[in-house]
Structures are given as structure tokens and as C-alpha cells.
mmCIF file of C-alpha atoms and ligand atoms in Angstrom:
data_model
loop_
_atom_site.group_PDB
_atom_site.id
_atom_site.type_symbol
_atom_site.label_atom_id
_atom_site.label_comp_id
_atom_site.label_asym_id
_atom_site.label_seq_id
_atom_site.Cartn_x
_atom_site.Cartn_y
_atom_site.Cartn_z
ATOM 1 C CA UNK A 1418 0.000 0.000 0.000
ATOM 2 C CA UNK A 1419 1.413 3.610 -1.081
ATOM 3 C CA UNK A 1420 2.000 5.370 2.151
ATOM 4 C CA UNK A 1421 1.661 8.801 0.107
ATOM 5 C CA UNK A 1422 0.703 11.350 3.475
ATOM 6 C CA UNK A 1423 3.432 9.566 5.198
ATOM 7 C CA UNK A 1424 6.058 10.236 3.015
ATOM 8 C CA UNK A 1425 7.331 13.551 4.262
ATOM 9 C CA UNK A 1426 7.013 12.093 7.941
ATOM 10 C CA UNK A 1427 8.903 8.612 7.351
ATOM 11 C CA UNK A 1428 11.498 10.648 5.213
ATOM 12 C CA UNK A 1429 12.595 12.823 7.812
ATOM 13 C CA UNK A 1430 12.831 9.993 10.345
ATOM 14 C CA UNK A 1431 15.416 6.937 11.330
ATOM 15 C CA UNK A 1432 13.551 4.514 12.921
ATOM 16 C CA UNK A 1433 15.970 2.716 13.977
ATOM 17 C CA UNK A 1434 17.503 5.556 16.420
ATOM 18 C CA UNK A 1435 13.843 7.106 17.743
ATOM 19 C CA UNK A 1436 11.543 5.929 19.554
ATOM 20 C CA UNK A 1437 8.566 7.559 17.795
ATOM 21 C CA UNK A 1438 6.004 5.604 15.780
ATOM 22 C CA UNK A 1439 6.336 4.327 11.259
ATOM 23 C CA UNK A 1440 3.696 6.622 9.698
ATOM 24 C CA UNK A 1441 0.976 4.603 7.886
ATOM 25 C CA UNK A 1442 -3.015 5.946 7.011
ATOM 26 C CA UNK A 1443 -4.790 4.217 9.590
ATOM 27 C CA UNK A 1444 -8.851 3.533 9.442
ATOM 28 C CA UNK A 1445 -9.917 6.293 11.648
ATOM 29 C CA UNK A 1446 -11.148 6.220 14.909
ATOM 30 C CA UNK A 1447 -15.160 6.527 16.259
ATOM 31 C CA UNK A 1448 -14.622 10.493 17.014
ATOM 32 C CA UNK A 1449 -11.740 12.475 15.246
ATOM 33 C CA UNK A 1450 -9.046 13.699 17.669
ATOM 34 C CA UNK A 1451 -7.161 16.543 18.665
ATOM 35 C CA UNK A 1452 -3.591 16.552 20.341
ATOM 36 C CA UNK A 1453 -1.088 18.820 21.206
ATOM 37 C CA UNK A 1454 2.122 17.497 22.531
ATOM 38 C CA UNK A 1455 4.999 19.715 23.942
ATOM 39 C CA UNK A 1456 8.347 19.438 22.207
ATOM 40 C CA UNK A 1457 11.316 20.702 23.912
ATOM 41 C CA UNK A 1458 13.446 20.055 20.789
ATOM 42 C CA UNK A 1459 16.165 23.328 19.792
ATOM 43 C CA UNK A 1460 13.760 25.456 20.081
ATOM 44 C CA UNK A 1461 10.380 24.767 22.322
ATOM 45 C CA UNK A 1462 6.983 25.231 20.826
ATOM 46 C CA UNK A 1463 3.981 22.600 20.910
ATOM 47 C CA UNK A 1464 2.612 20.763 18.091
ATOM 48 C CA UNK A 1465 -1.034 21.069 17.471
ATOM 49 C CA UNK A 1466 -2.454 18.109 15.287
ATOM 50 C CA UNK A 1467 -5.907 17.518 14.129
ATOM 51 C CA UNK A 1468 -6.938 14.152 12.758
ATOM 52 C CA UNK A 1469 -8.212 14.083 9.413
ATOM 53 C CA UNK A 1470 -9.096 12.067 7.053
ATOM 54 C CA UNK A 1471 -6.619 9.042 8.965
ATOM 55 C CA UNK A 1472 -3.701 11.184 9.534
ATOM 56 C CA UNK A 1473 -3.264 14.411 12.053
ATOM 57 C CA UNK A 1474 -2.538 17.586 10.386
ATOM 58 C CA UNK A 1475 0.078 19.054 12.068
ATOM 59 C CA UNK A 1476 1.274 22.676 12.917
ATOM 60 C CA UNK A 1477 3.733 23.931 15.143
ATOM 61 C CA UNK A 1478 2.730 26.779 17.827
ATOM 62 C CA UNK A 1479 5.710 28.318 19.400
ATOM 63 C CA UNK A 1480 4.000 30.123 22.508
ATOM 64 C CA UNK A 1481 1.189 27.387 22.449
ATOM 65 C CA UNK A 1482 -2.747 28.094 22.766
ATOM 66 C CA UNK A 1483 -4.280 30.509 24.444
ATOM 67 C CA UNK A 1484 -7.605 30.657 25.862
ATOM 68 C CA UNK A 1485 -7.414 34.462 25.256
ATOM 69 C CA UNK A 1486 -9.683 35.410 22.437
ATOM 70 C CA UNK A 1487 -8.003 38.055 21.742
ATOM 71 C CA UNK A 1488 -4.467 36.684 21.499
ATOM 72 C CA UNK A 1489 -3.490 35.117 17.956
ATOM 73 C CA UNK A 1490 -0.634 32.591 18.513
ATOM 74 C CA UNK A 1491 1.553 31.682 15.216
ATOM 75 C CA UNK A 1492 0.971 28.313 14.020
ATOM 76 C CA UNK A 1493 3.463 27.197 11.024
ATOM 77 C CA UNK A 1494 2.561 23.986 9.428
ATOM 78 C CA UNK A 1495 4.458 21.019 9.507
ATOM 79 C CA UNK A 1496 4.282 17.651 7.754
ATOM 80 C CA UNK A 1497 1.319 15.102 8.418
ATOM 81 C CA UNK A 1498 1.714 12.440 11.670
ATOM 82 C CA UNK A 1499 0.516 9.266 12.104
ATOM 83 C CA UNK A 1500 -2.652 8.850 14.049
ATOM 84 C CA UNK A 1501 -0.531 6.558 16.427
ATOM 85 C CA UNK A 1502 1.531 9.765 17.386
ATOM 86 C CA UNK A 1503 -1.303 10.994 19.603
ATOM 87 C CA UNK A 1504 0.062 8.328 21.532
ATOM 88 C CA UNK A 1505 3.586 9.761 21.761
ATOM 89 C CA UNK A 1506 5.603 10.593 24.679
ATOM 90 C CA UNK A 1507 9.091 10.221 25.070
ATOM 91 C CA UNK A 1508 12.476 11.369 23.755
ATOM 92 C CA UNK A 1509 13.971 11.794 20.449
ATOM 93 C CA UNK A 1510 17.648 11.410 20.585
ATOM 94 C CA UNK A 1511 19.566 14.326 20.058
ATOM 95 C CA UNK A 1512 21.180 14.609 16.674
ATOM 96 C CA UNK A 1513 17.310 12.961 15.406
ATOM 97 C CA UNK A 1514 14.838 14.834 13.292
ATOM 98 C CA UNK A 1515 12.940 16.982 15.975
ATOM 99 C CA UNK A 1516 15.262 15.605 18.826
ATOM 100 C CA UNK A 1517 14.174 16.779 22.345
ATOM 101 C CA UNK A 1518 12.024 15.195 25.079
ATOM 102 C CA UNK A 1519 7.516 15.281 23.888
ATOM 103 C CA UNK A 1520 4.834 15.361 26.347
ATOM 104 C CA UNK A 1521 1.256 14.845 25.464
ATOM 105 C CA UNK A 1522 0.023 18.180 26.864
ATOM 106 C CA UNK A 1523 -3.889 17.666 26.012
ATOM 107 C CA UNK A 1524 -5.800 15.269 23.714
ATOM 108 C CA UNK A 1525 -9.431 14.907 23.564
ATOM 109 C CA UNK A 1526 -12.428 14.522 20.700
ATOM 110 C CA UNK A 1527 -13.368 17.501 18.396
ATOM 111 C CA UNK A 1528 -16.130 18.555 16.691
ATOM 112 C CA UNK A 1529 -15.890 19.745 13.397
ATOM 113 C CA UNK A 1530 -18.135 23.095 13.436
ATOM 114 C CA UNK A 1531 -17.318 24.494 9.548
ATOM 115 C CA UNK A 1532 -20.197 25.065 7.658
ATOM 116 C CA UNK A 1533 -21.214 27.167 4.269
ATOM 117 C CA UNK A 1534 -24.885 28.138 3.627
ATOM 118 C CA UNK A 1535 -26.312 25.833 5.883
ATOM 119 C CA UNK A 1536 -24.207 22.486 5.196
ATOM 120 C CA UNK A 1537 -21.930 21.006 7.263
ATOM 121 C CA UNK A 1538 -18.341 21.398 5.123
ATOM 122 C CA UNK A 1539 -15.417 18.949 5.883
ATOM 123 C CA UNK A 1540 -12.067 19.710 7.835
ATOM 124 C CA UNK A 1541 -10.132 18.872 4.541
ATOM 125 C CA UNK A 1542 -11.469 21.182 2.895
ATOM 126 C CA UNK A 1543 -11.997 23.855 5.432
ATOM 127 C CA UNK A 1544 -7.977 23.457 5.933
ATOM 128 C CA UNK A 1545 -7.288 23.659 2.102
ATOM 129 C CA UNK A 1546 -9.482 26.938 2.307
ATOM 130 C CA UNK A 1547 -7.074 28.334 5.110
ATOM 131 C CA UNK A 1548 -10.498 28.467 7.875
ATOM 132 C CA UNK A 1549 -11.160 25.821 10.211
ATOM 133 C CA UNK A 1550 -13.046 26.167 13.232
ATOM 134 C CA UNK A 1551 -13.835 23.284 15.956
ATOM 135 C CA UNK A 1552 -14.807 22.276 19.022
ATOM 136 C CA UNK A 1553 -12.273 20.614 21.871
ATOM 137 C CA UNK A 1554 -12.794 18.594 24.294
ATOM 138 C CA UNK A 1555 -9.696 18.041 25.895
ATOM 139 C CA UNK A 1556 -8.994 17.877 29.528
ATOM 140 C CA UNK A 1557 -7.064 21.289 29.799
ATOM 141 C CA UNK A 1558 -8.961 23.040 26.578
ATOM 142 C CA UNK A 1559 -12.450 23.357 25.749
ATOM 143 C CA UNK A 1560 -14.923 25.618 23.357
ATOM 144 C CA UNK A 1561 -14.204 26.599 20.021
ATOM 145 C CA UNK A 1562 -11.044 27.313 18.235
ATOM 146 C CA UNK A 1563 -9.927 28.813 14.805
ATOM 147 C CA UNK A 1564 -7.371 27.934 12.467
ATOM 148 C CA UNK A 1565 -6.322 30.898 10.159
ATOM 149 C CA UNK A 1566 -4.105 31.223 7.347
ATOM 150 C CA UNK A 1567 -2.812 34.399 6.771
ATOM 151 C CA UNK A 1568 -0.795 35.236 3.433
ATOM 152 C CA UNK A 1569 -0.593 33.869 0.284
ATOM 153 C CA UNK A 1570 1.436 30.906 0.670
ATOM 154 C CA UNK A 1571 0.735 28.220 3.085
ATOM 155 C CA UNK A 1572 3.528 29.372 6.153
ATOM 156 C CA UNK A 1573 1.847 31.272 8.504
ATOM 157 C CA UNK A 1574 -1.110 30.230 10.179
ATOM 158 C CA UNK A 1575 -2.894 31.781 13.557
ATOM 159 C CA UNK A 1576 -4.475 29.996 16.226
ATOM 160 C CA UNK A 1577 -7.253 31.335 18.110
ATOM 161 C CA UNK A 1578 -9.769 30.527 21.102
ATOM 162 C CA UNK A 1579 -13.271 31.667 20.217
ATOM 163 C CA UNK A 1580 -15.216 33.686 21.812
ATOM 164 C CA UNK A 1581 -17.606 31.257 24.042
ATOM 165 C CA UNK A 1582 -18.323 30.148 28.094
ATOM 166 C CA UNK A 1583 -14.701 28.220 27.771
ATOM 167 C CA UNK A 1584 -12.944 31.483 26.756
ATOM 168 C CA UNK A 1585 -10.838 32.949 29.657
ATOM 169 C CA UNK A 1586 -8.585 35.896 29.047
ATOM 170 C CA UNK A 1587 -6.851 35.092 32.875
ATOM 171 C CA UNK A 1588 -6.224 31.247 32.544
ATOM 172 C CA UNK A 1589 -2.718 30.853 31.463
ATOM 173 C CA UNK A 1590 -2.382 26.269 30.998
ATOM 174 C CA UNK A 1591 0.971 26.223 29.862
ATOM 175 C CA UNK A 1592 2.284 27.705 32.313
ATOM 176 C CA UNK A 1593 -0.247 26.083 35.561
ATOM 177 C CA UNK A 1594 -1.047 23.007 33.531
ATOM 178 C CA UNK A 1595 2.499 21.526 32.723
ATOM 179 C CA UNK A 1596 2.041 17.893 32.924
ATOM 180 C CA UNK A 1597 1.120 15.292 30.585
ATOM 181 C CA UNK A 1598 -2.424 14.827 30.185
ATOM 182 C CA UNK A 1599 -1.567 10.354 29.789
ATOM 183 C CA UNK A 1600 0.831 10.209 32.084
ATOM 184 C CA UNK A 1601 1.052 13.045 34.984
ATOM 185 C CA UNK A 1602 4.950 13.480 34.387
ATOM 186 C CA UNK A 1603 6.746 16.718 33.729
ATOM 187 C CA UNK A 1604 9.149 17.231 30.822
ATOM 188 C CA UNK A 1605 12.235 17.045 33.290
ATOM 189 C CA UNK A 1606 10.672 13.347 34.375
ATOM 190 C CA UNK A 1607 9.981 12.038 30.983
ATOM 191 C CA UNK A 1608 13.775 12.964 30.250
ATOM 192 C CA UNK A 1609 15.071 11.158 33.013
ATOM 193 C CA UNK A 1610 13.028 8.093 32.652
ATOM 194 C CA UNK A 1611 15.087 7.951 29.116
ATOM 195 C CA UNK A 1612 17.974 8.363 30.593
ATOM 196 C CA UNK A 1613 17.528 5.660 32.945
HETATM 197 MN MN1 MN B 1391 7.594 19.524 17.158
#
């Protein structure tokens, strides 16, 4: 089977040296997922990743989400995961594609909320149109959210909590929310349990 979405992600990758998971399309789960993982690789930001479609469409946040409606935080796309990456936490080795220590920050369900003249339109194509809003239900964040590219080229995107009951311009979870949402560790634990 052509692994086409998974090219970009297996390409950058040697399996043999990290720990993270082959990329393969995978049938898709009962409800479509949301994750966001924080990556302490050379320079920290958190990946935000949407499934769709059997893969998660990936950007990269440097400051992360906030529940601020009226902060936009910079979201530059990056290539397509594997579903199984929700799953991820651990540490790539240093010298390795992305190498630096990942903790699954939040992952929940999402509901897909774009519509045009009264139909429901899909994530896929609300992405390719550079407009996606949703609805997460993660443990740490809730309520709607927008996706918006900005420019004319697909590098710059903005990421922004709609305004809703789960909007909260005082709340600040990356900083009061650290741990991982699977596993309760910090980043400084999950890089000493590789070490070990
Ligand atoms: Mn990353």
C-alpha cells in the first residue's frame, strides 16, 4: 500500500535511532481527535495536530494556545503524523529529526463546526481553504477554536480561542497546567526516565 501522506514524515525519520512511531493511514477512529504534545526540541513550541481524514494535520505553535480570544498565537505547518503519534511521549535522541524530550500536553475529541450556507463542510477542505473552526474537548482546553491562514502561501497560520463560556482571558495552561495529560509526568521526568 502507497503510504503517500506519510512520506514527508517517514522521510525525515530513522527509525531505527527514535523511539517515535512508522507513519501509515490508519482507518480512523469513532470520534476524530485533537492533540497537542509539547516538544522541547532546539527550540520549544507545541505541536497542534488535528486528525483528518486518517492522519493528524500538524502545525507547530511556538508560545502554544491561548484561551485568550483576543491573542493570535503563530501556528506554522508542519508535515502530516501518524494517528498513532497521539500516543507519543518520550524522547527523540539528540542529533534525530525533531530531537528533544515530547509530552502529550492535552488530547481529547473535536467537533468539526465548519459550515457554508447551511451544510456542514469537511475539515479537509476547510484546511485547504485556510479556515477551520472546531470544538475541543480536551482535559485542559475546551470551546471553540480557529485555524487561520494568513498570506498567500501556506507558512503562517494563527491559532485562536473563540469567543464562548470556555474562553478565559486570565487562565494561562501552559504555564499552571504543565504535565502530561496520559501520564502526569513533567518534561524534566519524561527525560530522566530515558535516561535511565
Ligand atoms: Mn515539534
Amino acid at each position: 500500500m502507497l503510504e503517500e501522506p506519510m512520506r514527508d514524515y517517514n522521510g525525515r525519520r530513522d527509525f531505527r535511532k527514535t523511539p517515535e512511531p512508522r507513519g501509515g493511514r490508519r482507518r480512523p477512529r469513532r470520534e476524530a481527535i485533537f492533540v497537542i504534545q509539547e516538544h522541547a526540541a532546539s527550540t520549544h513550541h507545541y505541536d497542534f495536530r488535528l486528525e483528518v481524514d486518517g492522519v493528524l494535520k500538524s502545525w507547530a505553535v511556538p508560545k502554544g494556545p491561548s484561551t485568550d480570544p483576543r491573542v493570535k498565537r503563530l501556528a506554522v505547518p508542519t508535515e502530516d503524523h501518524p494517528l498513532d503519534y497521539a500516543d507519543f511521549e518520550g524522547v527523540i535522541p539528540a542529533g534525530e529529526y525533531g530531537g528533544g524530550t515530547v509530552l502529550v500536553w492535552d488530547r481529547g475529541p473535536y467537533d468539526n463546526l465548519n459550515e457554508a450556507g447551511g451544510r456542514k463542510v469537511p475539515m479537509a477542505a476547510a484546511i485547504a481553504n485556510g479556515h477551520a473552526v472546531f470544538r475541543l474537548h480536551g482535559q485542559k482546553l475546551r470551546g471553540g477554536w480557529a485555524l487561520q491562514r494568513i498570506g498567500s502561501d501556506d507558512a503562517n497560520w494563527l491559532l485562536v480561542k473563540m469567543r464562548d463560556d470556555d474562553a478565559d482571558a486570565r487562565r494561562r495552561p501552559t504555564s499552571t497546567e504543565p504535565c502530561s495529560v496520559i501520564s502526569g509526568r513533567t518534561l524534566a521526568e519524561i527525560g530522566k526516565a530515558a535516561d535511565g
